């Protein structure tokens, strides 16, 4: 996106302002020489020509001096400060256009994402988690709240315990493979228990599905209708996942397309992925 339409009048404005300031300074200097011709007479001197009184002459000198000072400041501003301001403004406009194009809504620590707002009214939720142990039990209430209000299609992808990259996924989470395996089993078990206890209150047609993936994701991804949340963290050798950074995107009409569209493409393999648990309200 270019800014030629903005740059030209801005440049013209700078040029005209500088010329105006220069003309004012020149006229003020000429004025200094002009009023000197009618300077007050020395004490005791007499003349038939017109001369300013002492107070008037000093006032005119101060006025012309102030005009020259203002003119010089104006030229310095036009030459240096306005150039910096214009550069910053153009940078801001480029940044704003990029943000609008991407549809980014927020960048926050992952634990500050307002998952209730993201999930509790969604009708189609697709999730890729490296370690579902903490996230899934904590956010099941919002998923079930949505399913009580409308038909909800939920797909959750977790690492394939028999997959070729499982150990690497565990390592990216700072865990041993057995720890991650235990977390996955506990999270899925918790989800099935909640489903069985609340299925009678869920909307007909609601479908919950847990699948596995064999790839090596470097992020956690949640897509709820038109909201995309991707969380990334720094690599670590051991210990639980540290603080992650979450990027929230809007893909609604008029919202962003890239990189949210690229992230959503990562979910396509889930449609044909192997299911380890699935249930539907009939």
Tab-separated table of C-alpha atoms in Angstrom:
chain	number	residue	atom	x	y	z
A	1	UNK	CA	0.000	0.000	0.000
A	2	UNK	CA	1.585	3.281	-1.103
A	3	UNK	CA	1.387	6.686	0.519
A	4	UNK	CA	2.157	8.878	-2.496
A	5	UNK	CA	-1.133	10.743	-2.068
A	6	UNK	CA	-0.102	11.615	1.442
A	7	UNK	CA	3.558	12.402	0.756
A	8	UNK	CA	3.031	14.999	-2.010
A	9	UNK	CA	0.759	17.483	-0.194
A	10	UNK	CA	2.845	16.987	2.917
A	11	UNK	CA	5.972	17.879	0.953
A	12	UNK	CA	4.230	20.863	-0.663
A	13	UNK	CA	3.145	22.074	2.758
A	14	UNK	CA	6.694	21.924	4.079
A	15	UNK	CA	8.050	23.864	1.087
A	16	UNK	CA	5.426	26.625	1.240
A	17	UNK	CA	5.816	26.994	5.014
A	18	UNK	CA	9.566	27.392	4.721
A	19	UNK	CA	9.224	30.033	2.012
A	20	UNK	CA	6.655	31.940	4.067
A	21	UNK	CA	8.899	31.899	7.134
A	22	UNK	CA	11.880	33.064	5.053
A	23	UNK	CA	9.873	35.961	3.563
A	24	UNK	CA	8.661	37.041	7.015
A	25	UNK	CA	12.232	37.001	8.358
A	26	UNK	CA	13.492	39.024	5.378
A	27	UNK	CA	10.743	41.633	5.762
A	28	UNK	CA	11.444	41.878	9.487
A	29	UNK	CA	15.160	42.495	8.853
A	30	UNK	CA	14.256	45.186	6.303
A	31	UNK	CA	11.928	46.634	8.920
A	32	UNK	CA	14.818	46.879	11.374
A	33	UNK	CA	16.803	48.979	8.922
A	34	UNK	CA	13.729	51.031	8.019
A	35	UNK	CA	12.806	52.035	11.565
A	36	UNK	CA	16.443	52.874	12.258
A	37	UNK	CA	15.961	55.822	9.887
A	38	UNK	CA	13.350	57.212	12.293
A	39	UNK	CA	15.188	56.309	15.473
A	40	UNK	CA	14.641	58.616	18.464
A	41	UNK	CA	16.861	61.703	18.600
A	42	UNK	CA	19.695	61.869	21.047
A	43	UNK	CA	18.997	63.936	24.195
A	44	UNK	CA	19.155	67.660	23.349
A	45	UNK	CA	19.116	67.087	19.561
A	46	UNK	CA	16.459	68.713	17.367
A	47	UNK	CA	15.105	67.859	13.906
A	48	UNK	CA	12.183	68.800	11.692
A	49	UNK	CA	11.935	65.198	10.376
A	50	UNK	CA	9.695	62.517	11.876
A	51	UNK	CA	11.258	60.335	14.585
A	52	UNK	CA	9.794	57.621	16.787
A	53	UNK	CA	9.498	58.156	20.462
A	54	UNK	CA	11.815	56.071	22.633
A	55	UNK	CA	9.064	53.727	23.881
A	56	UNK	CA	7.561	53.242	20.423
A	57	UNK	CA	10.954	52.519	18.890
A	58	UNK	CA	11.783	49.904	21.548
A	59	UNK	CA	8.372	48.268	21.100
A	60	UNK	CA	8.895	48.019	17.323
A	61	UNK	CA	12.365	46.552	17.805
A	62	UNK	CA	11.022	43.936	20.212
A	63	UNK	CA	8.145	43.081	17.859
A	64	UNK	CA	10.427	42.638	14.843
A	65	UNK	CA	12.907	40.641	16.943
A	66	UNK	CA	10.113	38.328	18.077
A	67	UNK	CA	8.927	37.854	14.477
A	68	UNK	CA	12.463	36.962	13.352
A	69	UNK	CA	12.840	34.481	16.234
A	70	UNK	CA	9.510	32.828	15.438
A	71	UNK	CA	10.443	32.640	11.761
A	72	UNK	CA	13.777	30.982	12.537
A	73	UNK	CA	12.098	28.479	14.866
A	74	UNK	CA	9.524	27.735	12.167
A	75	UNK	CA	12.235	27.041	9.596
A	76	UNK	CA	14.108	24.776	12.008
A	77	UNK	CA	10.872	22.938	12.792
A	78	UNK	CA	10.050	22.476	9.117
A	79	UNK	CA	13.594	21.341	8.328
A	80	UNK	CA	14.032	18.850	11.165
A	81	UNK	CA	11.085	18.170	13.469
A	82	UNK	CA	8.356	17.923	10.831
A	83	UNK	CA	10.513	15.544	8.810
A	84	UNK	CA	10.788	13.259	11.842
A	85	UNK	CA	7.069	13.580	12.524
A	86	UNK	CA	6.227	12.729	8.927
A	87	UNK	CA	8.501	9.687	8.982
A	88	UNK	CA	6.892	8.449	12.210
A	89	UNK	CA	3.413	9.049	10.829
A	90	UNK	CA	4.155	7.128	7.641
A	91	UNK	CA	5.604	4.282	9.710
A	92	UNK	CA	2.440	4.243	11.810
A	93	UNK	CA	0.236	4.149	8.710
A	94	UNK	CA	2.186	1.216	7.286
A	95	UNK	CA	1.958	-0.602	10.621
A	96	UNK	CA	-1.763	0.076	10.893
A	97	UNK	CA	-2.447	-1.202	7.379
A	98	UNK	CA	-0.470	-4.375	8.148
A	99	UNK	CA	-2.406	-4.927	11.363
A	100	UNK	CA	-5.733	-4.448	9.590
A	101	UNK	CA	-4.702	-6.856	6.836
A	102	UNK	CA	-3.653	-9.522	9.351
A	103	UNK	CA	-6.773	-9.132	11.502
A	104	UNK	CA	-4.725	-9.233	14.692
A	105	UNK	CA	-6.794	-8.247	17.725
A	106	UNK	CA	-4.475	-8.793	20.650
A	107	UNK	CA	-1.060	-10.030	21.768
A	108	UNK	CA	-1.004	-11.157	25.401
A	109	UNK	CA	0.531	-13.785	27.675
A	110	UNK	CA	-1.385	-17.000	26.968
A	111	UNK	CA	-2.797	-17.177	30.485
A	112	UNK	CA	-4.488	-13.804	29.940
A	113	UNK	CA	-6.547	-14.923	26.946
A	114	UNK	CA	-10.235	-14.584	27.836
A	115	UNK	CA	-11.196	-18.110	26.861
A	116	UNK	CA	-14.746	-17.714	28.139
A	117	UNK	CA	-15.370	-15.013	25.520
A	118	UNK	CA	-13.675	-17.070	22.814
A	119	UNK	CA	-15.396	-20.415	23.486
A	120	UNK	CA	-18.724	-20.000	25.274
A	121	UNK	CA	-20.673	-18.838	22.188
A	122	UNK	CA	-18.819	-20.786	19.498
A	123	UNK	CA	-20.497	-23.326	17.218
A	124	UNK	CA	-17.369	-24.786	15.583
A	125	UNK	CA	-14.209	-25.260	17.633
A	126	UNK	CA	-11.037	-26.947	16.411
A	127	UNK	CA	-8.008	-27.270	18.644
A	128	UNK	CA	-4.414	-28.502	18.360
A	129	UNK	CA	-2.752	-28.995	21.741
A	130	UNK	CA	0.695	-30.278	22.527
A	131	UNK	CA	-0.135	-30.870	26.184
A	132	UNK	CA	-3.872	-30.871	26.964
A	133	UNK	CA	-3.270	-31.651	30.633
A	134	UNK	CA	-3.940	-28.163	32.005
A	135	UNK	CA	-5.739	-26.324	29.193
A	136	UNK	CA	-8.510	-28.819	28.440
A	137	UNK	CA	-9.897	-29.383	31.976
A	138	UNK	CA	-9.695	-25.641	32.687
A	139	UNK	CA	-11.713	-24.697	29.595
A	140	UNK	CA	-14.234	-27.533	29.396
A	141	UNK	CA	-16.861	-25.419	31.231
A	142	UNK	CA	-16.911	-22.873	28.366
A	143	UNK	CA	-17.153	-25.607	25.728
A	144	UNK	CA	-20.007	-27.310	27.542
A	145	UNK	CA	-21.715	-23.948	28.110
A	146	UNK	CA	-21.703	-23.397	24.363
A	147	UNK	CA	-23.021	-26.918	23.712
A	148	UNK	CA	-25.938	-26.279	26.068
A	149	UNK	CA	-26.982	-23.245	23.994
A	150	UNK	CA	-26.380	-24.482	20.435
A	151	UNK	CA	-25.180	-27.422	18.407
A	152	UNK	CA	-21.408	-27.502	18.851
A	153	UNK	CA	-18.885	-29.253	16.666
A	154	UNK	CA	-15.684	-29.762	18.664
A	155	UNK	CA	-12.480	-31.401	17.447
A	156	UNK	CA	-9.467	-31.650	19.738
A	157	UNK	CA	-6.151	-32.928	18.401
A	158	UNK	CA	-3.537	-34.346	20.778
A	159	UNK	CA	-0.152	-35.950	20.047
A	160	UNK	CA	-0.196	-39.535	18.802
A	161	UNK	CA	1.493	-41.542	21.543
A	162	UNK	CA	2.714	-44.038	18.950
A	163	UNK	CA	3.724	-41.362	16.462
A	164	UNK	CA	7.308	-40.769	15.299
A	165	UNK	CA	7.441	-37.277	16.820
A	166	UNK	CA	5.862	-37.936	20.207
A	167	UNK	CA	9.155	-37.731	22.111
A	168	UNK	CA	9.989	-34.438	20.378
A	169	UNK	CA	6.562	-33.008	21.215
A	170	UNK	CA	7.102	-33.991	24.843
A	171	UNK	CA	10.525	-32.360	24.772
A	172	UNK	CA	9.039	-29.148	23.327
A	173	UNK	CA	6.721	-29.113	26.356
A	174	UNK	CA	9.635	-29.653	28.730
A	175	UNK	CA	8.326	-33.096	29.713
A	176	UNK	CA	9.309	-36.723	29.596
A	177	UNK	CA	7.282	-38.826	27.131
A	178	UNK	CA	5.649	-40.744	29.989
A	179	UNK	CA	4.578	-37.472	31.634
A	180	UNK	CA	2.966	-36.185	28.456
A	181	UNK	CA	1.304	-39.560	27.845
A	182	UNK	CA	-0.179	-39.447	31.343
A	183	UNK	CA	-1.415	-35.861	30.838
A	184	UNK	CA	-3.151	-36.776	27.578
A	185	UNK	CA	-4.877	-39.794	29.074
A	186	UNK	CA	-6.007	-37.822	32.134
A	187	UNK	CA	-7.346	-34.921	30.029
A	188	UNK	CA	-9.300	-37.196	27.673
A	189	UNK	CA	-10.665	-39.189	30.611
A	190	UNK	CA	-11.795	-35.981	32.309
A	191	UNK	CA	-13.521	-34.816	29.123
A	192	UNK	CA	-15.414	-38.095	28.680
A	193	UNK	CA	-16.604	-38.021	32.296
A	194	UNK	CA	-17.892	-34.458	31.936
A	195	UNK	CA	-19.585	-35.373	28.656
A	196	UNK	CA	-21.316	-38.393	30.182
A	197	UNK	CA	-22.519	-36.380	33.172
A	198	UNK	CA	-23.907	-33.488	31.102
A	199	UNK	CA	-24.853	-35.029	27.755
A	200	UNK	CA	-28.580	-34.897	28.580
A	201	UNK	CA	-28.375	-31.079	28.758
A	202	UNK	CA	-26.463	-30.591	25.505
A	203	UNK	CA	-28.071	-29.548	22.230
A	204	UNK	CA	-29.014	-32.241	19.763
A	205	UNK	CA	-26.385	-32.724	17.063
A	206	UNK	CA	-23.495	-31.620	19.274
A	207	UNK	CA	-20.412	-33.667	18.459
A	208	UNK	CA	-17.229	-33.971	20.528
A	209	UNK	CA	-14.244	-35.676	18.938
A	210	UNK	CA	-10.664	-36.286	20.098
A	211	UNK	CA	-8.140	-37.165	17.392
A	212	UNK	CA	-4.397	-37.674	17.234
A	213	UNK	CA	-1.762	-36.050	15.070
A	214	UNK	CA	1.633	-37.428	14.097
A	215	UNK	CA	3.241	-34.135	13.065
A	216	UNK	CA	5.461	-31.877	15.169
A	217	UNK	CA	3.627	-28.609	15.907
A	218	UNK	CA	5.595	-25.740	17.403
A	219	UNK	CA	2.527	-24.011	18.810
A	220	UNK	CA	-0.912	-24.554	20.335
A	221	UNK	CA	-3.828	-23.509	18.143
A	222	UNK	CA	-7.488	-22.803	18.927
A	223	UNK	CA	-9.976	-21.811	16.220
A	224	UNK	CA	-13.453	-20.911	17.486
A	225	UNK	CA	-15.695	-19.838	14.612
A	226	UNK	CA	-13.962	-16.682	13.325
A	227	UNK	CA	-11.451	-16.274	16.154
A	228	UNK	CA	-7.965	-17.764	15.844
A	229	UNK	CA	-5.657	-17.971	18.864
A	230	UNK	CA	-2.125	-19.284	18.446
A	231	UNK	CA	0.198	-19.650	21.438
A	232	UNK	CA	3.948	-19.985	21.132
A	233	UNK	CA	6.635	-20.339	23.763
A	234	UNK	CA	10.385	-20.449	24.024
A	235	UNK	CA	12.128	-23.790	23.720
A	236	UNK	CA	13.252	-25.395	26.962
A	237	UNK	CA	15.007	-28.586	27.881
A	238	UNK	CA	12.982	-29.621	30.912
A	239	UNK	CA	10.172	-28.624	33.241
A	240	UNK	CA	6.611	-27.591	32.363
A	241	UNK	CA	5.869	-25.181	29.536
A	242	UNK	CA	6.778	-21.678	30.628
A	243	UNK	CA	4.911	-18.509	29.811
A	244	UNK	CA	3.589	-18.535	26.273
A	245	UNK	CA	2.692	-15.624	24.055
A	246	UNK	CA	-0.776	-15.677	22.478
A	247	UNK	CA	-1.733	-13.946	19.223
A	248	UNK	CA	-5.469	-13.417	18.714
A	249	UNK	CA	-6.789	-12.943	15.157
A	250	UNK	CA	-10.201	-12.096	13.717
A	251	UNK	CA	-11.133	-13.807	10.432
A	252	UNK	CA	-14.672	-12.427	10.136
A	253	UNK	CA	-15.670	-10.627	6.902
A	254	UNK	CA	-13.585	-7.483	6.828
A	255	UNK	CA	-11.134	-9.051	9.264
A	256	UNK	CA	-7.733	-10.494	8.501
A	257	UNK	CA	-6.715	-13.247	6.126
A	258	UNK	CA	-2.997	-13.870	6.663
A	259	UNK	CA	-1.520	-15.370	8.812
A	260	UNK	CA	-4.839	-16.562	10.300
A	261	UNK	CA	-5.777	-18.323	7.054
A	262	UNK	CA	-2.396	-20.071	7.026
A	263	UNK	CA	-2.943	-21.241	10.600
A	264	UNK	CA	-6.426	-22.510	9.791
A	265	UNK	CA	-4.959	-24.577	6.953
A	266	UNK	CA	-3.064	-26.555	9.594
A	267	UNK	CA	-6.420	-27.896	10.801
A	268	UNK	CA	-7.436	-29.544	7.521
A	269	UNK	CA	-5.734	-32.898	8.299
A	270	UNK	CA	-7.878	-33.215	11.441
A	271	UNK	CA	-10.939	-34.131	9.361
A	272	UNK	CA	-9.333	-37.431	8.393
A	273	UNK	CA	-7.275	-37.932	11.554
A	274	UNK	CA	-7.561	-41.041	13.707
A	275	UNK	CA	-10.214	-40.674	16.441
A	276	UNK	CA	-9.487	-41.981	19.932
A	277	UNK	CA	-12.855	-40.849	21.326
A	278	UNK	CA	-16.013	-39.451	19.784
A	279	UNK	CA	-19.577	-38.942	20.905
A	280	UNK	CA	-22.624	-37.195	19.493
A	281	UNK	CA	-25.895	-36.050	21.027
A	282	UNK	CA	-28.774	-37.768	19.227
